[in-house]
XYZ file of C-alpha atoms in Angstrom:
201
model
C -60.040 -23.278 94.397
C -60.865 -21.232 91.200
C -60.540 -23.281 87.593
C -57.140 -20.324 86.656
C -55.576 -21.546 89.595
C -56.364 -25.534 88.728
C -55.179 -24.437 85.191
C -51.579 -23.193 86.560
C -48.826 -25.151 86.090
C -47.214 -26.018 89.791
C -44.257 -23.566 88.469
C -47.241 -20.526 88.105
C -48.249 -21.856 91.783
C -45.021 -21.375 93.533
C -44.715 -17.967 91.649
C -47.937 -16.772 92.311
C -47.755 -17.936 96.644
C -44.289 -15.812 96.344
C -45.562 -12.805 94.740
C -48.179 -12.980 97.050
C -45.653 -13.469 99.996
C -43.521 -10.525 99.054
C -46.255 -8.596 99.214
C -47.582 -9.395 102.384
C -44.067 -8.330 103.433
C -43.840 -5.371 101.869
C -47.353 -3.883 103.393
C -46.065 -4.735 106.973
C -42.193 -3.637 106.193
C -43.642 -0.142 107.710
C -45.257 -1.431 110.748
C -42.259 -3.730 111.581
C -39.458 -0.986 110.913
C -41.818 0.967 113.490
C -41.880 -1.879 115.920
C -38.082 -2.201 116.124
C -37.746 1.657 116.342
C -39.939 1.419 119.124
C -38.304 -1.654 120.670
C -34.808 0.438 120.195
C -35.850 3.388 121.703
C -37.825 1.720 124.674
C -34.728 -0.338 125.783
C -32.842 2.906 125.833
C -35.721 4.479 128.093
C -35.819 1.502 129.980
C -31.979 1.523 131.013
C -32.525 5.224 131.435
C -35.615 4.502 133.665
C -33.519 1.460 136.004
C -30.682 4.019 136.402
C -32.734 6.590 137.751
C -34.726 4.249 139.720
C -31.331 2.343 141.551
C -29.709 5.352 142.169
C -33.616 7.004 144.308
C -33.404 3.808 145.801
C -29.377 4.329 146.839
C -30.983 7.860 147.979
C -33.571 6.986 149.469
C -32.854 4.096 151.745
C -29.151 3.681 151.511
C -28.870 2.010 155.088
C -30.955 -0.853 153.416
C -29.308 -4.089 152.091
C -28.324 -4.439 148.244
C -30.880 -7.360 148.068
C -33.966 -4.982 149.095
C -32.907 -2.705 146.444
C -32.761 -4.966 143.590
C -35.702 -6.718 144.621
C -37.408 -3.453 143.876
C -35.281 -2.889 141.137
C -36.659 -5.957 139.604
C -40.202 -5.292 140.010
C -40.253 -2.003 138.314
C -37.996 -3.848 135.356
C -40.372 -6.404 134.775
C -43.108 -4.310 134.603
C -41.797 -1.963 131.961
C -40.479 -4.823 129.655
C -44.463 -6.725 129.652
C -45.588 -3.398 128.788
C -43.178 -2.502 126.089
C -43.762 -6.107 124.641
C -47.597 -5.657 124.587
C -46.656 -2.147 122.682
C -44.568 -3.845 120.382
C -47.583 -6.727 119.577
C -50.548 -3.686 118.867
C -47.052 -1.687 117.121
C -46.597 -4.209 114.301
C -50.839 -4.962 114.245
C -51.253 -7.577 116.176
C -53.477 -6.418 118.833
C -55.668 -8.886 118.981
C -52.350 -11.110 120.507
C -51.205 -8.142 122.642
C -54.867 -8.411 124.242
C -55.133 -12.040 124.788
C -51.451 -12.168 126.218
C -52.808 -8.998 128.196
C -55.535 -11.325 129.668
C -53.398 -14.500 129.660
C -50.756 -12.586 131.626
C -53.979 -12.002 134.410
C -55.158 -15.209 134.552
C -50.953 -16.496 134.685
C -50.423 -13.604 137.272
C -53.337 -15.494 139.558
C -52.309 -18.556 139.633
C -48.777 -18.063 140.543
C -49.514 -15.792 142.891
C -51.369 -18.755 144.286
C -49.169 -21.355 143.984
C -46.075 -19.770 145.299
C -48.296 -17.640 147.957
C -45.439 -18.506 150.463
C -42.696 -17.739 148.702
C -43.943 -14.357 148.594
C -45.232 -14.263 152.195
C -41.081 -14.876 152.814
C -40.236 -12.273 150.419
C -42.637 -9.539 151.319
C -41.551 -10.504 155.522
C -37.651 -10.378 153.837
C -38.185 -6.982 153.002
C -39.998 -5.976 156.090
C -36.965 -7.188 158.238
C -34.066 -5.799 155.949
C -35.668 -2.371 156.889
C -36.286 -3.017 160.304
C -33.492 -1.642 162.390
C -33.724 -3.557 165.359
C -33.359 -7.015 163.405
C -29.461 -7.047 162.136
C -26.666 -9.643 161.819
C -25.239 -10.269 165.398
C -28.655 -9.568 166.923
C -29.538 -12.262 169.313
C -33.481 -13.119 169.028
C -35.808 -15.370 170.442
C -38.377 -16.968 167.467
C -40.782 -19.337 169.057
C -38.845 -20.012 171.699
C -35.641 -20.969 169.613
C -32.590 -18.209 170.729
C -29.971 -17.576 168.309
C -27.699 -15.250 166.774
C -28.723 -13.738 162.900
C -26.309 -14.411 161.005
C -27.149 -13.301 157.757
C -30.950 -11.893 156.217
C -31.655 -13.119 152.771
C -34.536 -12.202 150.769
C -36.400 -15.478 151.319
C -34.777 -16.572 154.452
C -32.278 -15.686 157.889
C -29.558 -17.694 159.126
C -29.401 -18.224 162.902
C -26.640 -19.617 164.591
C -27.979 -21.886 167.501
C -25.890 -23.919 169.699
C -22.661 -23.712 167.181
C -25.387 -24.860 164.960
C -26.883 -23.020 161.550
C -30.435 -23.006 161.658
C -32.638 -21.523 158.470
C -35.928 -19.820 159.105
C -38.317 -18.665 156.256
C -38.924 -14.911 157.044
C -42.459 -15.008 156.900
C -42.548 -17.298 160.284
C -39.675 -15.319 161.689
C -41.546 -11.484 160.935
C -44.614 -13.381 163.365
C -42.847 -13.876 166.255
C -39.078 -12.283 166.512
C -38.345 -10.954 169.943
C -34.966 -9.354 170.466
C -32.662 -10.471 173.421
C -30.725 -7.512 175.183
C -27.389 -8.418 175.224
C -27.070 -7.116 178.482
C -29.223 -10.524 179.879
C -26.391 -12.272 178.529
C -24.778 -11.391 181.999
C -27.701 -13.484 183.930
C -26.285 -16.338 182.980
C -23.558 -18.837 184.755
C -21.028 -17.364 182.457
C -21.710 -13.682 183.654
C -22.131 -14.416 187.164
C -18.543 -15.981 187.269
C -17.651 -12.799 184.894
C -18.894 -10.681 187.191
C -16.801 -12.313 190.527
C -13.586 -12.580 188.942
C -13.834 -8.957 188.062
C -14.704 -7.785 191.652
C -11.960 -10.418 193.558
Protein backbone atom coordinates (compact mmCIF):
# COMPACT_ATOMS: atom_id res chain seq x y z
CA UNK A 1 0.00 0.00 0.00
CA UNK A 2 1.44 3.42 -1.13
CA UNK A 3 2.12 6.20 1.90
CA UNK A 4 -1.13 8.70 -0.19
CA UNK A 5 -3.28 5.93 0.32
CA UNK A 6 -2.07 5.33 4.25
CA UNK A 7 -2.43 9.20 4.39
CA UNK A 8 -6.32 9.07 3.28
CA UNK A 9 -8.76 9.48 5.63
CA UNK A 10 -11.16 6.12 5.60
CA UNK A 11 -13.85 8.73 4.04
CA UNK A 12 -11.06 9.38 0.87
CA UNK A 13 -10.88 5.35 0.94
CA UNK A 14 -14.46 4.55 0.40
CA UNK A 15 -14.51 7.42 -2.25
CA UNK A 16 -11.62 6.50 -4.00
CA UNK A 17 -12.76 2.16 -4.12
CA UNK A 18 -16.18 3.83 -5.59
CA UNK A 19 -14.74 5.98 -8.15
CA UNK A 20 -12.75 3.23 -8.99
CA UNK A 21 -15.87 0.88 -9.05
CA UNK A 22 -17.89 3.12 -11.29
CA UNK A 23 -15.39 2.99 -13.52
CA UNK A 24 -14.82 -0.47 -13.85
CA UNK A 25 -18.54 -0.37 -14.71
CA UNK A 26 -18.56 2.04 -17.03
CA UNK A 27 -15.62 0.35 -19.34
CA UNK A 28 -17.67 -2.96 -19.40
CA UNK A 29 -21.30 -1.08 -19.71
CA UNK A 30 -20.47 -1.71 -23.65
CA UNK A 31 -19.56 -5.26 -23.51
CA UNK A 32 -22.53 -6.12 -21.18
CA UNK A 33 -25.24 -4.06 -23.23
CA UNK A 34 -23.69 -6.34 -26.13
CA UNK A 35 -24.05 -9.48 -24.14
CA UNK A 36 -27.76 -8.97 -23.40
CA UNK A 37 -28.37 -7.91 -27.08
CA UNK A 38 -26.90 -11.02 -27.94
CA UNK A 39 -28.67 -13.07 -25.26
CA UNK A 40 -32.06 -11.24 -26.65
CA UNK A 41 -31.59 -11.94 -30.02
CA UNK A 42 -30.29 -15.63 -29.55
CA UNK A 43 -33.44 -16.64 -27.51
CA UNK A 44 -35.47 -15.29 -30.36
CA UNK A 45 -33.32 -17.50 -32.88
CA UNK A 46 -33.50 -20.19 -30.61
CA UNK A 47 -37.47 -20.33 -30.43
CA UNK A 48 -37.26 -19.69 -34.13
CA UNK A 49 -34.76 -22.63 -34.49
CA UNK A 50 -37.17 -25.31 -32.01
CA UNK A 51 -40.17 -24.28 -34.18
CA UNK A 52 -38.66 -25.17 -37.27
CA UNK A 53 -37.06 -28.14 -35.88
CA UNK A 54 -40.68 -29.71 -34.16
CA UNK A 55 -42.58 -29.01 -36.98
CA UNK A 56 -39.40 -31.30 -39.67
CA UNK A 57 -39.78 -33.63 -37.04
CA UNK A 58 -43.96 -33.59 -37.31
CA UNK A 59 -42.89 -33.89 -41.20
CA UNK A 60 -40.69 -36.08 -41.14
CA UNK A 61 -41.75 -38.94 -38.96
CA UNK A 62 -45.26 -38.07 -38.01
CA UNK A 63 -46.29 -41.85 -37.42
CA UNK A 64 -43.70 -41.62 -34.50
CA UNK A 65 -44.78 -41.05 -30.83
CA UNK A 66 -44.79 -37.39 -29.26
CA UNK A 67 -42.10 -38.67 -26.77
CA UNK A 68 -39.50 -39.53 -29.73
CA UNK A 69 -40.02 -36.15 -30.98
CA UNK A 70 -39.34 -34.17 -28.00
CA UNK A 71 -36.63 -36.29 -27.02
CA UNK A 72 -35.00 -34.95 -30.12
CA UNK A 73 -36.44 -31.79 -29.59
CA UNK A 74 -34.55 -31.61 -26.42
CA UNK A 75 -31.25 -32.52 -27.63
CA UNK A 76 -30.99 -29.94 -30.26
CA UNK A 77 -32.36 -27.29 -27.37
CA UNK A 78 -29.76 -28.05 -25.08
CA UNK A 79 -27.20 -27.82 -27.38
CA UNK A 80 -27.97 -24.36 -28.67
CA UNK A 81 -28.53 -22.84 -25.12
CA UNK A 82 -24.55 -24.26 -23.84
CA UNK A 83 -23.45 -22.67 -26.89
CA UNK A 84 -25.19 -19.38 -26.65
CA UNK A 85 -24.06 -19.28 -22.89
CA UNK A 86 -20.36 -19.90 -23.80
CA UNK A 87 -21.03 -16.84 -26.46
CA UNK A 88 -22.40 -14.80 -23.91
CA UNK A 89 -19.11 -15.58 -21.34
CA UNK A 90 -16.25 -14.60 -24.40
CA UNK A 91 -19.34 -11.63 -25.34
CA UNK A 92 -18.95 -9.70 -22.08
CA UNK A 93 -14.78 -10.78 -21.90
CA UNK A 94 -14.69 -13.46 -20.03
CA UNK A 95 -13.24 -16.04 -22.18
CA UNK A 96 -11.00 -17.40 -20.17
CA UNK A 97 -14.45 -18.81 -18.07
CA UNK A 98 -16.25 -19.62 -21.35
CA UNK A 99 -13.07 -21.96 -22.03
CA UNK A 100 -12.73 -23.65 -18.78
CA UNK A 101 -16.63 -24.24 -18.59
CA UNK A 102 -15.98 -25.38 -22.35
CA UNK A 103 -13.55 -28.04 -20.92
CA UNK A 104 -15.43 -28.56 -17.62
CA UNK A 105 -18.58 -29.24 -19.66
CA UNK A 106 -16.16 -32.31 -21.44
CA UNK A 107 -14.86 -33.69 -18.59
CA UNK A 108 -18.89 -33.33 -16.86
CA UNK A 109 -20.19 -34.72 -20.28
CA UNK A 110 -17.81 -38.04 -19.53
CA UNK A 111 -18.64 -38.84 -16.51
CA UNK A 112 -22.31 -38.79 -16.78
CA UNK A 113 -22.29 -40.41 -19.71
CA UNK A 114 -20.65 -43.02 -17.54
CA UNK A 115 -22.56 -43.08 -14.70
CA UNK A 116 -25.96 -43.16 -16.18
CA UNK A 117 -24.58 -45.43 -19.25
CA UNK A 118 -27.90 -47.42 -18.78
CA UNK A 119 -30.18 -44.97 -18.65
CA UNK A 120 -29.15 -44.08 -21.99
CA UNK A 121 -28.77 -47.66 -23.28
CA UNK A 122 -32.90 -47.55 -22.34
CA UNK A 123 -33.30 -44.35 -24.01
CA UNK A 124 -31.35 -44.84 -27.17
CA UNK A 125 -33.36 -48.80 -27.33
CA UNK A 126 -36.74 -46.38 -26.45
CA UNK A 127 -36.23 -44.67 -29.50
CA UNK A 128 -35.27 -47.60 -31.58
CA UNK A 129 -38.65 -49.33 -30.66
CA UNK A 130 -40.99 -46.16 -30.94
CA UNK A 131 -39.87 -46.31 -34.67
CA UNK A 132 -40.06 -49.80 -35.12
CA UNK A 133 -43.35 -50.72 -36.66
CA UNK A 134 -43.72 -54.12 -35.73
CA UNK A 135 -43.40 -53.30 -31.84
CA UNK A 136 -46.87 -51.32 -30.94
CA UNK A 137 -49.34 -51.24 -28.02
CA UNK A 138 -51.55 -54.45 -28.27
CA UNK A 139 -48.65 -56.37 -29.82
CA UNK A 140 -48.20 -59.60 -28.07
CA UNK A 141 -44.26 -60.44 -27.69
CA UNK A 142 -42.21 -62.94 -26.26
CA UNK A 143 -38.91 -61.21 -24.22
CA UNK A 144 -36.82 -63.93 -22.75
CA UNK A 145 -39.29 -66.18 -22.62
CA UNK A 146 -41.84 -63.87 -20.69
CA UNK A 147 -45.23 -63.41 -23.23
CA UNK A 148 -47.22 -60.41 -22.79
CA UNK A 149 -49.20 -57.79 -24.26
CA UNK A 150 -47.36 -53.95 -24.72
CA UNK A 151 -49.21 -51.89 -23.22
CA UNK A 152 -47.68 -48.71 -23.44
CA UNK A 153 -43.71 -47.65 -24.83
CA UNK A 154 -42.13 -44.98 -22.76
CA UNK A 155 -38.91 -43.45 -23.43
CA UNK A 156 -37.04 -45.37 -20.73
CA UNK A 157 -39.30 -48.27 -20.38
CA UNK A 158 -42.60 -50.65 -21.89
CA UNK A 159 -45.41 -51.85 -19.98
CA UNK A 160 -46.44 -55.48 -20.55
CA UNK A 161 -49.44 -56.90 -19.35
CA UNK A 162 -48.70 -60.58 -18.21
CA UNK A 163 -51.13 -62.81 -16.65
CA UNK A 164 -53.67 -59.74 -15.70
CA UNK A 165 -50.42 -58.61 -14.32
CA UNK A 166 -48.27 -55.19 -15.28
CA UNK A 167 -44.85 -56.03 -15.79
CA UNK A 168 -42.04 -53.08 -16.56
CA UNK A 169 -39.11 -53.83 -18.79
CA UNK A 170 -36.18 -51.34 -19.37
CA UNK A 171 -36.00 -51.03 -23.24
CA UNK A 172 -32.54 -51.67 -23.57
CA UNK A 173 -33.13 -55.54 -22.38
CA UNK A 174 -36.37 -55.62 -24.29
CA UNK A 175 -34.60 -54.12 -27.96
CA UNK A 176 -32.10 -57.61 -27.26
CA UNK A 177 -34.48 -60.07 -27.39
CA UNK A 178 -38.29 -59.02 -28.48
CA UNK A 179 -39.90 -61.64 -30.64
CA UNK A 180 -43.40 -60.91 -31.87
CA UNK A 181 -46.27 -63.51 -31.36
CA UNK A 182 -48.75 -63.82 -34.42
CA UNK A 183 -51.94 -63.44 -33.14
CA UNK A 184 -53.11 -65.99 -35.27
CA UNK A 185 -51.15 -68.79 -32.72
CA UNK A 186 -53.46 -67.49 -30.31
CA UNK A 187 -55.91 -70.09 -31.93
CA UNK A 188 -53.42 -73.15 -30.88
CA UNK A 189 -54.39 -72.85 -27.72
CA UNK A 190 -57.31 -74.70 -25.50
CA UNK A 191 -59.30 -71.58 -25.91
CA UNK A 192 -59.15 -71.69 -29.84
CA UNK A 193 -59.54 -75.26 -30.21
CA UNK A 194 -62.94 -75.09 -28.29
CA UNK A 195 -63.43 -71.71 -30.50
CA UNK A 196 -62.90 -73.45 -33.34
CA UNK A 197 -65.64 -76.60 -32.48
CA UNK A 198 -68.35 -74.54 -31.35
CA UNK A 199 -68.12 -72.65 -34.56
CA UNK A 200 -68.21 -75.80 -36.82
CA UNK A 201 -71.17 -77.81 -34.52
Amino acid sequence: MSTDLLLQSPGGLVAEALNRFVTDITEALPDIIAGLVFLILAAVGVKLIMTVVRAALRRTVPGESPVYRQFVATIVAVFLWFGIGLSFLSIVGLDGIATSLGTAAGFLALGVSYATSNMIADAVAGVYLLRDRDFNPGDTVDIGGTTGVVQSIELRKTRLTVDDDTVVRGNAEIEKKWTKKDDATDNDGPDGADAAADSAT
